[in-house]
Short mmCIF file of N, CA and C in Angstrom, two decimals:
data_model
loop_
_atom_site.label_atom_id
_atom_site.label_comp_id
_atom_site.label_asym_id
_atom_site.label_seq_id
_atom_site.Cartn_x
_atom_site.Cartn_y
_atom_site.Cartn_z
N UNK A 1 75.06 -133.39 114.95
CA UNK A 1 74.26 -133.78 116.08
C UNK A 1 73.71 -132.54 116.78
N UNK A 2 72.55 -132.70 117.32
CA UNK A 2 71.88 -131.60 118.01
C UNK A 2 71.56 -132.05 119.43
N UNK A 3 71.62 -131.12 120.35
CA UNK A 3 71.32 -131.43 121.75
C UNK A 3 69.81 -131.45 121.97
N UNK A 4 69.35 -132.46 122.66
CA UNK A 4 67.96 -132.58 123.06
C UNK A 4 67.88 -132.16 124.51
N UNK A 5 66.96 -131.27 124.81
CA UNK A 5 66.77 -130.80 126.18
C UNK A 5 65.34 -131.08 126.58
N UNK A 6 65.15 -131.69 127.75
CA UNK A 6 63.81 -132.01 128.24
C UNK A 6 63.59 -131.31 129.56
N UNK A 7 62.44 -130.66 129.69
CA UNK A 7 62.08 -129.97 130.93
C UNK A 7 60.57 -129.95 131.06
N UNK A 8 60.10 -129.60 132.26
CA UNK A 8 58.66 -129.46 132.44
C UNK A 8 58.20 -128.15 131.79
N UNK A 9 56.96 -128.14 131.35
CA UNK A 9 56.40 -127.00 130.63
C UNK A 9 56.12 -125.83 131.57
N UNK A 10 56.07 -124.64 130.98
CA UNK A 10 55.64 -123.44 131.70
C UNK A 10 54.71 -122.65 130.78
N UNK A 11 54.04 -121.66 131.31
CA UNK A 11 53.05 -120.93 130.52
C UNK A 11 53.66 -120.25 129.29
N UNK A 12 54.94 -119.89 129.34
CA UNK A 12 55.58 -119.26 128.19
C UNK A 12 55.73 -120.21 127.01
N UNK A 13 55.50 -121.50 127.23
CA UNK A 13 55.62 -122.50 126.16
C UNK A 13 54.36 -122.62 125.31
N UNK A 14 53.30 -121.89 125.66
CA UNK A 14 52.02 -122.04 124.97
C UNK A 14 52.13 -121.84 123.46
N UNK A 15 52.71 -120.76 123.03
CA UNK A 15 52.78 -120.48 121.59
C UNK A 15 53.62 -121.51 120.83
N UNK A 16 54.84 -121.84 121.31
CA UNK A 16 55.60 -122.88 120.60
C UNK A 16 54.86 -124.22 120.57
N UNK A 17 54.18 -124.56 121.68
CA UNK A 17 53.43 -125.82 121.73
C UNK A 17 52.31 -125.80 120.71
N UNK A 18 51.53 -124.73 120.68
CA UNK A 18 50.42 -124.62 119.73
C UNK A 18 50.93 -124.65 118.30
N UNK A 19 52.06 -124.01 118.02
CA UNK A 19 52.62 -124.02 116.67
C UNK A 19 53.08 -125.42 116.26
N UNK A 20 53.69 -126.16 117.18
CA UNK A 20 54.22 -127.47 116.86
C UNK A 20 53.15 -128.56 116.83
N UNK A 21 52.17 -128.48 117.73
CA UNK A 21 51.20 -129.57 117.87
C UNK A 21 49.75 -129.15 117.66
N UNK A 22 49.51 -127.85 117.59
CA UNK A 22 48.17 -127.36 117.26
C UNK A 22 47.08 -127.66 118.25
N UNK A 23 47.39 -127.84 119.52
CA UNK A 23 46.34 -128.18 120.48
C UNK A 23 46.44 -127.30 121.71
N UNK A 24 45.99 -126.08 121.56
CA UNK A 24 46.02 -125.08 122.63
C UNK A 24 45.25 -125.56 123.86
N UNK A 25 44.07 -126.15 123.66
CA UNK A 25 43.23 -126.59 124.77
C UNK A 25 43.92 -127.68 125.59
N UNK A 26 44.54 -128.64 124.92
CA UNK A 26 45.25 -129.72 125.62
C UNK A 26 46.37 -129.14 126.49
N UNK A 27 47.18 -128.27 125.89
CA UNK A 27 48.30 -127.68 126.62
C UNK A 27 47.79 -126.93 127.85
N UNK A 28 46.75 -126.12 127.68
CA UNK A 28 46.21 -125.33 128.78
C UNK A 28 45.70 -126.25 129.90
N UNK A 29 45.00 -127.32 129.53
CA UNK A 29 44.49 -128.26 130.53
C UNK A 29 45.64 -128.91 131.30
N UNK A 30 46.64 -129.41 130.58
CA UNK A 30 47.74 -130.11 131.24
C UNK A 30 48.57 -129.15 132.09
N UNK A 31 48.74 -127.93 131.64
CA UNK A 31 49.50 -126.96 132.43
C UNK A 31 48.74 -126.61 133.71
N UNK A 32 47.41 -126.51 133.64
CA UNK A 32 46.60 -126.26 134.83
C UNK A 32 46.72 -127.43 135.80
N UNK A 33 46.65 -128.65 135.30
CA UNK A 33 46.81 -129.83 136.15
C UNK A 33 48.20 -129.82 136.81
N UNK A 34 49.21 -129.47 136.02
CA UNK A 34 50.57 -129.41 136.55
C UNK A 34 50.67 -128.39 137.68
N UNK A 35 50.08 -127.22 137.50
CA UNK A 35 50.13 -126.18 138.53
C UNK A 35 49.45 -126.65 139.81
N UNK A 36 48.48 -127.56 139.68
CA UNK A 36 47.76 -128.08 140.84
C UNK A 36 48.36 -129.38 141.38
N UNK A 37 49.55 -129.74 140.89
CA UNK A 37 50.24 -130.91 141.39
C UNK A 37 49.67 -132.24 140.94
N UNK A 38 48.87 -132.22 139.87
CA UNK A 38 48.21 -133.44 139.42
C UNK A 38 48.93 -134.12 138.26
N UNK A 39 50.07 -133.57 137.85
CA UNK A 39 50.84 -134.16 136.76
C UNK A 39 51.96 -133.24 136.33
N UNK A 40 52.71 -133.70 135.34
CA UNK A 40 53.82 -132.92 134.80
C UNK A 40 53.81 -133.08 133.29
N UNK A 41 53.82 -131.95 132.59
CA UNK A 41 53.93 -131.95 131.13
C UNK A 41 55.40 -131.74 130.79
N UNK A 42 56.02 -132.74 130.19
CA UNK A 42 57.42 -132.67 129.78
C UNK A 42 57.49 -132.25 128.33
N UNK A 43 58.40 -131.34 128.02
CA UNK A 43 58.63 -130.89 126.66
C UNK A 43 60.06 -131.22 126.27
N UNK A 44 60.23 -131.70 125.04
CA UNK A 44 61.56 -131.96 124.49
C UNK A 44 61.85 -130.90 123.44
N UNK A 45 63.01 -130.28 123.55
CA UNK A 45 63.41 -129.22 122.63
C UNK A 45 64.69 -129.62 121.91
N UNK A 46 64.73 -129.34 120.62
CA UNK A 46 65.96 -129.43 119.84
C UNK A 46 66.28 -128.01 119.43
N UNK A 47 67.39 -127.51 119.90
CA UNK A 47 67.73 -126.10 119.72
C UNK A 47 66.58 -125.28 120.28
N UNK A 48 65.92 -124.50 119.45
CA UNK A 48 64.81 -123.66 119.93
C UNK A 48 63.46 -124.15 119.42
N UNK A 49 63.42 -125.36 118.92
CA UNK A 49 62.17 -125.91 118.39
C UNK A 49 61.65 -127.03 119.28
N UNK A 50 60.35 -127.04 119.47
CA UNK A 50 59.71 -128.09 120.26
C UNK A 50 59.71 -129.38 119.44
N UNK A 51 60.27 -130.44 120.01
CA UNK A 51 60.41 -131.71 119.30
C UNK A 51 59.36 -132.73 119.72
N UNK A 52 58.91 -132.67 120.97
CA UNK A 52 57.96 -133.66 121.44
C UNK A 52 57.47 -133.32 122.84
N UNK A 53 56.51 -134.10 123.31
CA UNK A 53 55.98 -133.89 124.65
C UNK A 53 55.37 -135.18 125.17
N UNK A 54 55.24 -135.26 126.48
CA UNK A 54 54.56 -136.36 127.13
C UNK A 54 54.02 -135.83 128.45
N UNK A 55 52.89 -136.38 128.88
CA UNK A 55 52.30 -135.96 130.14
C UNK A 55 52.37 -137.09 131.15
N UNK A 56 52.84 -136.78 132.33
CA UNK A 56 52.86 -137.71 133.46
C UNK A 56 51.62 -137.44 134.30
N UNK A 57 50.66 -138.35 134.24
CA UNK A 57 49.37 -138.24 134.92
C UNK A 57 49.54 -138.80 136.33
N UNK A 58 49.38 -137.95 137.34
CA UNK A 58 49.56 -138.37 138.73
C UNK A 58 48.23 -138.54 139.47
N UNK A 59 47.13 -138.33 138.79
CA UNK A 59 45.80 -138.53 139.37
C UNK A 59 45.42 -139.99 139.18
N UNK A 60 44.32 -140.39 139.83
CA UNK A 60 43.79 -141.72 139.56
C UNK A 60 43.36 -141.77 138.09
N UNK A 61 43.48 -142.91 137.47
CA UNK A 61 43.10 -143.07 136.07
C UNK A 61 41.62 -142.76 135.86
N UNK A 62 41.29 -142.21 134.72
CA UNK A 62 39.90 -141.92 134.39
C UNK A 62 39.14 -143.20 134.04
N UNK A 63 39.82 -144.18 133.48
CA UNK A 63 39.19 -145.43 133.06
C UNK A 63 39.05 -146.36 134.26
N UNK A 64 37.83 -146.81 134.52
CA UNK A 64 37.56 -147.62 135.70
C UNK A 64 38.45 -148.87 135.81
N UNK A 65 38.62 -149.65 134.73
CA UNK A 65 39.46 -150.85 134.87
C UNK A 65 40.90 -150.53 135.29
N UNK A 66 41.46 -149.46 134.76
CA UNK A 66 42.82 -149.08 135.13
C UNK A 66 42.85 -148.60 136.58
N UNK A 67 41.87 -147.79 136.93
CA UNK A 67 41.78 -147.27 138.31
C UNK A 67 41.67 -148.42 139.31
N UNK A 68 40.87 -149.44 138.97
CA UNK A 68 40.65 -150.55 139.90
C UNK A 68 41.85 -151.50 139.97
N UNK A 69 42.48 -151.76 138.84
CA UNK A 69 43.60 -152.72 138.82
C UNK A 69 44.94 -152.09 139.19
N UNK A 70 45.07 -150.78 138.97
CA UNK A 70 46.34 -150.10 139.22
C UNK A 70 46.15 -148.85 140.07
N UNK A 71 45.57 -149.01 141.26
CA UNK A 71 45.33 -147.82 142.09
C UNK A 71 46.64 -147.13 142.47
N UNK A 72 46.67 -145.84 142.31
CA UNK A 72 47.83 -145.06 142.71
C UNK A 72 49.02 -145.13 141.76
N UNK A 73 48.89 -145.86 140.66
CA UNK A 73 50.00 -145.97 139.70
C UNK A 73 49.94 -144.78 138.75
N UNK A 74 51.07 -144.11 138.59
CA UNK A 74 51.17 -142.98 137.67
C UNK A 74 51.05 -143.48 136.23
N UNK A 75 50.54 -142.59 135.36
CA UNK A 75 50.34 -142.96 133.96
C UNK A 75 51.16 -142.05 133.04
N UNK A 76 51.81 -142.65 132.10
CA UNK A 76 52.50 -141.93 131.04
C UNK A 76 51.47 -141.76 129.93
N UNK A 77 51.14 -140.52 129.57
CA UNK A 77 50.07 -140.30 128.59
C UNK A 77 50.49 -139.34 127.50
N UNK A 78 49.84 -139.50 126.36
CA UNK A 78 49.89 -138.53 125.26
C UNK A 78 51.31 -138.24 124.77
N UNK A 79 52.11 -139.27 124.56
CA UNK A 79 53.45 -139.07 124.01
C UNK A 79 53.33 -138.66 122.55
N UNK A 80 53.94 -137.53 122.21
CA UNK A 80 53.94 -137.02 120.84
C UNK A 80 55.34 -136.60 120.45
N UNK A 81 55.74 -136.96 119.24
CA UNK A 81 56.99 -136.50 118.67
C UNK A 81 56.67 -135.98 117.28
N UNK A 82 57.23 -134.83 116.93
CA UNK A 82 56.99 -134.28 115.60
C UNK A 82 57.39 -135.31 114.55
N UNK A 83 56.57 -135.44 113.51
CA UNK A 83 56.75 -136.47 112.49
C UNK A 83 58.17 -136.56 111.96
N UNK A 84 58.77 -135.44 111.64
CA UNK A 84 60.10 -135.45 111.03
C UNK A 84 61.21 -135.83 112.01
N UNK A 85 60.88 -135.97 113.29
CA UNK A 85 61.87 -136.33 114.30
C UNK A 85 61.66 -137.72 114.88
N UNK A 86 60.73 -138.46 114.34
CA UNK A 86 60.46 -139.80 114.86
C UNK A 86 61.62 -140.75 114.54
N UNK A 87 61.76 -141.75 115.37
CA UNK A 87 62.81 -142.77 115.23
C UNK A 87 64.21 -142.19 115.40
N UNK A 88 64.33 -141.15 116.21
CA UNK A 88 65.63 -140.54 116.46
C UNK A 88 65.92 -140.38 117.95
N UNK A 89 65.15 -141.06 118.78
CA UNK A 89 65.43 -141.06 120.21
C UNK A 89 64.67 -140.05 121.04
N UNK A 90 63.84 -139.21 120.41
CA UNK A 90 63.11 -138.18 121.17
C UNK A 90 62.08 -138.83 122.09
N UNK A 91 61.28 -139.75 121.56
CA UNK A 91 60.28 -140.42 122.39
C UNK A 91 60.90 -141.20 123.52
N UNK A 92 61.97 -141.91 123.22
CA UNK A 92 62.67 -142.68 124.25
C UNK A 92 63.21 -141.76 125.34
N UNK A 93 63.75 -140.61 124.96
CA UNK A 93 64.27 -139.66 125.94
C UNK A 93 63.15 -139.08 126.81
N UNK A 94 61.99 -138.82 126.21
CA UNK A 94 60.85 -138.32 126.98
C UNK A 94 60.39 -139.36 127.99
N UNK A 95 60.28 -140.61 127.57
CA UNK A 95 59.87 -141.69 128.48
C UNK A 95 60.89 -141.82 129.62
N UNK A 96 62.17 -141.76 129.28
CA UNK A 96 63.21 -141.86 130.31
C UNK A 96 63.10 -140.71 131.32
N UNK A 97 62.76 -139.51 130.86
CA UNK A 97 62.61 -138.37 131.77
C UNK A 97 61.45 -138.60 132.74
N UNK A 98 60.34 -139.15 132.24
CA UNK A 98 59.20 -139.46 133.10
C UNK A 98 59.61 -140.52 134.13
N UNK A 99 60.27 -141.56 133.67
CA UNK A 99 60.67 -142.63 134.58
C UNK A 99 61.63 -142.12 135.65
N UNK A 100 62.58 -141.27 135.28
CA UNK A 100 63.50 -140.69 136.27
C UNK A 100 62.75 -139.89 137.32
N UNK A 101 61.80 -139.08 136.87
CA UNK A 101 61.01 -138.27 137.81
C UNK A 101 60.26 -139.17 138.79
N UNK A 102 59.69 -140.26 138.28
CA UNK A 102 58.95 -141.18 139.15
C UNK A 102 59.87 -141.87 140.15
N UNK A 103 61.01 -142.32 139.70
CA UNK A 103 61.97 -142.98 140.61
C UNK A 103 62.43 -141.99 141.68
N UNK A 104 62.72 -140.75 141.27
CA UNK A 104 63.13 -139.72 142.24
C UNK A 104 62.04 -139.46 143.28
N UNK A 105 60.78 -139.64 142.87
CA UNK A 105 59.65 -139.42 143.78
C UNK A 105 59.32 -140.67 144.59
N UNK A 106 60.11 -141.74 144.42
CA UNK A 106 59.89 -142.96 145.19
C UNK A 106 58.86 -143.90 144.60
N UNK A 107 58.46 -143.67 143.37
CA UNK A 107 57.49 -144.55 142.72
C UNK A 107 58.21 -145.75 142.11
N UNK A 108 57.55 -146.92 142.09
CA UNK A 108 58.21 -148.10 141.56
C UNK A 108 57.51 -148.71 140.35
N UNK A 109 56.45 -148.03 139.88
CA UNK A 109 55.71 -148.58 138.75
C UNK A 109 55.06 -147.46 137.96
N UNK A 110 54.92 -147.67 136.66
CA UNK A 110 54.25 -146.73 135.77
C UNK A 110 53.43 -147.54 134.78
N UNK A 111 52.37 -146.94 134.28
CA UNK A 111 51.51 -147.61 133.30
C UNK A 111 51.20 -146.65 132.17
N UNK A 112 50.70 -147.20 131.08
CA UNK A 112 50.26 -146.40 129.94
C UNK A 112 49.25 -147.20 129.15
N UNK A 113 48.50 -146.50 128.32
CA UNK A 113 47.57 -147.15 127.40
C UNK A 113 48.00 -146.78 126.00
N UNK A 114 48.03 -147.76 125.12
CA UNK A 114 48.40 -147.52 123.72
C UNK A 114 47.30 -148.09 122.83
N UNK A 115 46.93 -147.33 121.81
CA UNK A 115 45.89 -147.79 120.90
C UNK A 115 46.25 -149.16 120.32
N UNK A 116 45.26 -150.02 120.19
CA UNK A 116 45.52 -151.37 119.69
C UNK A 116 46.09 -151.37 118.28
N UNK A 117 45.85 -150.31 117.50
CA UNK A 117 46.37 -150.26 116.14
C UNK A 117 47.61 -149.37 116.00
N UNK A 118 48.18 -148.91 117.11
CA UNK A 118 49.37 -148.07 117.06
C UNK A 118 50.61 -148.96 117.25
N UNK A 119 50.98 -149.64 116.18
CA UNK A 119 52.05 -150.62 116.25
C UNK A 119 53.43 -149.98 116.47
N UNK A 120 53.65 -148.79 115.92
CA UNK A 120 54.93 -148.11 116.13
C UNK A 120 55.14 -147.79 117.60
N UNK A 121 54.12 -147.24 118.25
CA UNK A 121 54.23 -146.93 119.68
C UNK A 121 54.40 -148.21 120.49
N UNK A 122 53.66 -149.25 120.14
CA UNK A 122 53.77 -150.52 120.86
C UNK A 122 55.19 -151.07 120.78
N UNK A 123 55.84 -150.95 119.60
CA UNK A 123 57.23 -151.41 119.46
C UNK A 123 58.17 -150.60 120.36
N UNK A 124 57.96 -149.29 120.40
CA UNK A 124 58.79 -148.44 121.26
C UNK A 124 58.65 -148.89 122.72
N UNK A 125 57.43 -149.04 123.19
CA UNK A 125 57.21 -149.41 124.59
C UNK A 125 57.76 -150.81 124.89
N UNK A 126 57.67 -151.72 123.92
CA UNK A 126 58.24 -153.05 124.11
C UNK A 126 59.75 -152.95 124.28
N UNK A 127 60.41 -152.14 123.45
CA UNK A 127 61.86 -151.95 123.57
C UNK A 127 62.24 -151.35 124.92
N UNK A 128 61.32 -150.57 125.51
CA UNK A 128 61.58 -149.91 126.79
C UNK A 128 61.09 -150.73 127.98
N UNK A 129 60.78 -152.01 127.74
CA UNK A 129 60.40 -152.98 128.79
C UNK A 129 59.01 -152.77 129.38
N UNK A 130 58.09 -152.18 128.65
CA UNK A 130 56.69 -152.10 129.08
C UNK A 130 56.02 -153.41 128.67
N UNK A 131 55.23 -153.98 129.57
CA UNK A 131 54.59 -155.28 129.34
C UNK A 131 53.09 -155.19 129.56
N UNK A 132 52.36 -156.06 128.87
CA UNK A 132 50.91 -156.11 129.00
C UNK A 132 50.53 -156.35 130.46
N UNK A 133 49.51 -155.68 130.90
CA UNK A 133 49.11 -155.74 132.31
C UNK A 133 48.33 -157.00 132.66
N UNK A 134 47.85 -157.76 131.66
CA UNK A 134 47.20 -159.03 131.91
C UNK A 134 45.72 -158.97 132.22
N UNK A 135 45.06 -157.82 131.97
CA UNK A 135 43.64 -157.69 132.26
C UNK A 135 42.83 -157.32 131.03
N UNK A 136 43.36 -157.57 129.85
CA UNK A 136 42.63 -157.32 128.61
C UNK A 136 42.66 -155.86 128.16
N UNK A 137 41.97 -155.64 127.06
CA UNK A 137 41.88 -154.29 126.48
C UNK A 137 40.98 -153.40 127.32
N UNK A 138 41.18 -152.10 127.17
CA UNK A 138 40.39 -151.10 127.88
C UNK A 138 39.89 -150.09 126.86
N UNK A 139 38.69 -149.60 127.06
CA UNK A 139 38.19 -148.50 126.24
C UNK A 139 38.60 -147.20 126.91
N UNK A 140 39.40 -146.42 126.19
CA UNK A 140 39.81 -145.10 126.65
C UNK A 140 39.04 -144.09 125.81
N UNK A 141 39.01 -142.85 126.23
CA UNK A 141 38.28 -141.82 125.48
C UNK A 141 39.21 -140.68 125.11
N UNK A 142 39.24 -140.40 123.81
CA UNK A 142 40.01 -139.26 123.31
C UNK A 142 39.03 -138.11 123.09
N UNK A 143 39.47 -136.92 123.38
CA UNK A 143 38.63 -135.75 123.16
C UNK A 143 39.04 -135.07 121.87
N UNK A 144 38.04 -134.79 121.04
CA UNK A 144 38.29 -134.11 119.77
C UNK A 144 37.43 -132.86 119.74
N UNK A 145 38.07 -131.74 119.38
CA UNK A 145 37.36 -130.47 119.30
C UNK A 145 36.56 -130.42 118.00
N UNK A 146 35.29 -130.07 118.12
CA UNK A 146 34.42 -129.94 116.96
C UNK A 146 34.54 -128.54 116.38
N UNK A 147 34.23 -128.38 115.08
CA UNK A 147 34.36 -127.06 114.45
C UNK A 147 33.60 -125.94 115.18
N UNK A 148 32.48 -126.25 115.80
CA UNK A 148 31.70 -125.25 116.53
C UNK A 148 32.24 -124.96 117.92
N UNK A 149 33.32 -125.65 118.31
CA UNK A 149 33.92 -125.40 119.62
C UNK A 149 33.59 -126.45 120.66
N UNK A 150 32.63 -127.32 120.38
CA UNK A 150 32.28 -128.38 121.33
C UNK A 150 33.34 -129.46 121.38
N UNK A 151 33.18 -130.37 122.32
CA UNK A 151 34.12 -131.47 122.50
C UNK A 151 33.38 -132.79 122.30
N UNK A 152 33.98 -133.66 121.51
CA UNK A 152 33.44 -134.98 121.29
C UNK A 152 34.39 -136.00 121.92
N UNK A 153 33.86 -136.87 122.77
CA UNK A 153 34.67 -137.94 123.35
C UNK A 153 34.49 -139.18 122.50
N UNK A 154 35.60 -139.65 121.94
CA UNK A 154 35.57 -140.82 121.07
C UNK A 154 36.21 -142.01 121.77
N UNK A 155 35.51 -143.17 121.77
CA UNK A 155 36.09 -144.36 122.40
C UNK A 155 37.23 -144.91 121.55
N UNK A 156 38.28 -145.38 122.24
CA UNK A 156 39.44 -145.98 121.57
C UNK A 156 39.80 -147.26 122.30
N UNK A 157 40.04 -148.33 121.56
CA UNK A 157 40.47 -149.60 122.16
C UNK A 157 41.96 -149.52 122.42
N UNK A 158 42.34 -149.81 123.66
CA UNK A 158 43.73 -149.69 124.07
C UNK A 158 44.24 -150.93 124.79
N UNK A 159 45.54 -151.17 124.62
CA UNK A 159 46.26 -152.13 125.45
C UNK A 159 46.85 -151.32 126.61
N UNK A 160 46.82 -151.88 127.79
CA UNK A 160 47.45 -151.24 128.94
C UNK A 160 48.77 -151.97 129.19
N UNK A 161 49.82 -151.18 129.35
CA UNK A 161 51.16 -151.71 129.58
C UNK A 161 51.69 -151.13 130.88
N UNK A 162 52.48 -151.91 131.58
CA UNK A 162 53.10 -151.44 132.83
C UNK A 162 54.59 -151.70 132.80
N UNK A 163 55.28 -150.99 133.67
CA UNK A 163 56.72 -151.21 133.82
C UNK A 163 57.08 -151.08 135.28
N UNK A 164 57.87 -152.04 135.75
CA UNK A 164 58.40 -152.00 137.10
C UNK A 164 59.65 -151.14 137.05
N UNK A 165 59.63 -150.01 137.72
CA UNK A 165 60.75 -149.08 137.67
C UNK A 165 61.90 -149.48 138.57
N UNK A 166 61.69 -150.46 139.41
CA UNK A 166 62.76 -150.91 140.30
C UNK A 166 63.80 -151.70 139.52
N UNK A 167 63.39 -152.31 138.40
CA UNK A 167 64.32 -153.08 137.59
C UNK A 167 65.10 -152.15 136.68
N UNK A 168 66.41 -152.27 136.64
CA UNK A 168 67.16 -151.44 135.71
C UNK A 168 66.87 -151.89 134.28
N UNK A 169 66.76 -150.92 133.37
CA UNK A 169 66.52 -151.27 131.97
C UNK A 169 67.67 -150.73 131.14
N UNK A 170 67.59 -149.49 130.74
CA UNK A 170 68.65 -148.88 129.96
C UNK A 170 69.43 -147.93 130.85
N UNK A 171 70.70 -147.71 130.55
CA UNK A 171 71.44 -146.74 131.37
C UNK A 171 70.82 -145.36 131.24
N UNK A 172 70.78 -144.61 132.35
CA UNK A 172 70.17 -143.27 132.30
C UNK A 172 71.03 -142.32 131.48
N UNK A 173 70.41 -141.32 130.86
CA UNK A 173 71.18 -140.32 130.12
C UNK A 173 72.13 -139.58 131.06
N UNK A 174 73.20 -139.01 130.48
CA UNK A 174 74.21 -138.32 131.28
C UNK A 174 73.64 -137.14 132.04
N UNK A 175 72.82 -136.33 131.39
CA UNK A 175 72.24 -135.14 132.01
C UNK A 175 70.84 -134.98 131.45
N UNK A 176 70.21 -133.85 131.78
CA UNK A 176 68.91 -133.58 131.18
C UNK A 176 69.05 -133.33 129.69
N UNK A 177 70.21 -132.94 129.24
CA UNK A 177 70.46 -132.77 127.81
C UNK A 177 71.16 -134.02 127.31
N UNK A 178 70.81 -134.45 126.14
CA UNK A 178 71.50 -135.58 125.54
C UNK A 178 71.58 -135.37 124.04
N UNK A 179 72.51 -136.01 123.42
CA UNK A 179 72.70 -135.85 121.99
C UNK A 179 71.76 -136.79 121.26
N UNK A 180 71.12 -136.30 120.23
CA UNK A 180 70.19 -137.07 119.43
C UNK A 180 70.66 -137.04 117.99
N UNK A 181 70.41 -138.08 117.25
CA UNK A 181 70.85 -138.16 115.86
C UNK A 181 70.02 -137.28 114.93
N UNK A 182 70.10 -136.00 115.09
CA UNK A 182 69.37 -135.07 114.25
C UNK A 182 70.37 -134.06 113.71
N UNK A 183 70.34 -133.83 112.43
CA UNK A 183 71.26 -132.86 111.84
C UNK A 183 70.73 -131.46 112.04
N UNK A 184 71.64 -130.53 112.28
CA UNK A 184 71.27 -129.13 112.38
C UNK A 184 70.89 -128.62 111.00
N UNK A 185 69.81 -127.86 110.96
CA UNK A 185 69.42 -127.25 109.70
C UNK A 185 69.74 -125.79 109.77
N UNK A 186 70.40 -125.30 108.75
CA UNK A 186 70.84 -123.92 108.77
C UNK A 186 69.95 -123.05 108.12
#
């Protein structure tokens, strides 16, 4: 078993993040937002390797339907777990860290958008008590870097899910570190 450690990102995490997920621009943007109090980028580490990340968006939603229906509700965005570590509790631990931070800040609700064809993520969120918001699908926009350096915004059909944080769901982890079913590689 290996210990999973989750913490908010700092500028020294840039190189490990880029090596693990290959998205320097995303990391830089989220870290800038975090420094300005507009969100928190959580990183999950197994030993000295980056295992996953998730961003807690504390700004108003960019998508008009979400902004109008869920004003002031924080968003869990861009959950990523390295392929070889999926289905081992890393994503669940990252979501739990976001939820704990929100509860500590006095928030009682969180939302997220999941691609309509991302069935694995939808199953995870269902297990974690996220439910459809009842206002239909939303078009979200993903940014993709073009070979010449430009940015292309691509529309994506998403389901919006919410969770009432006041209701207890799963017992909280013992500490910020928790044991995950991952074997140490020597």
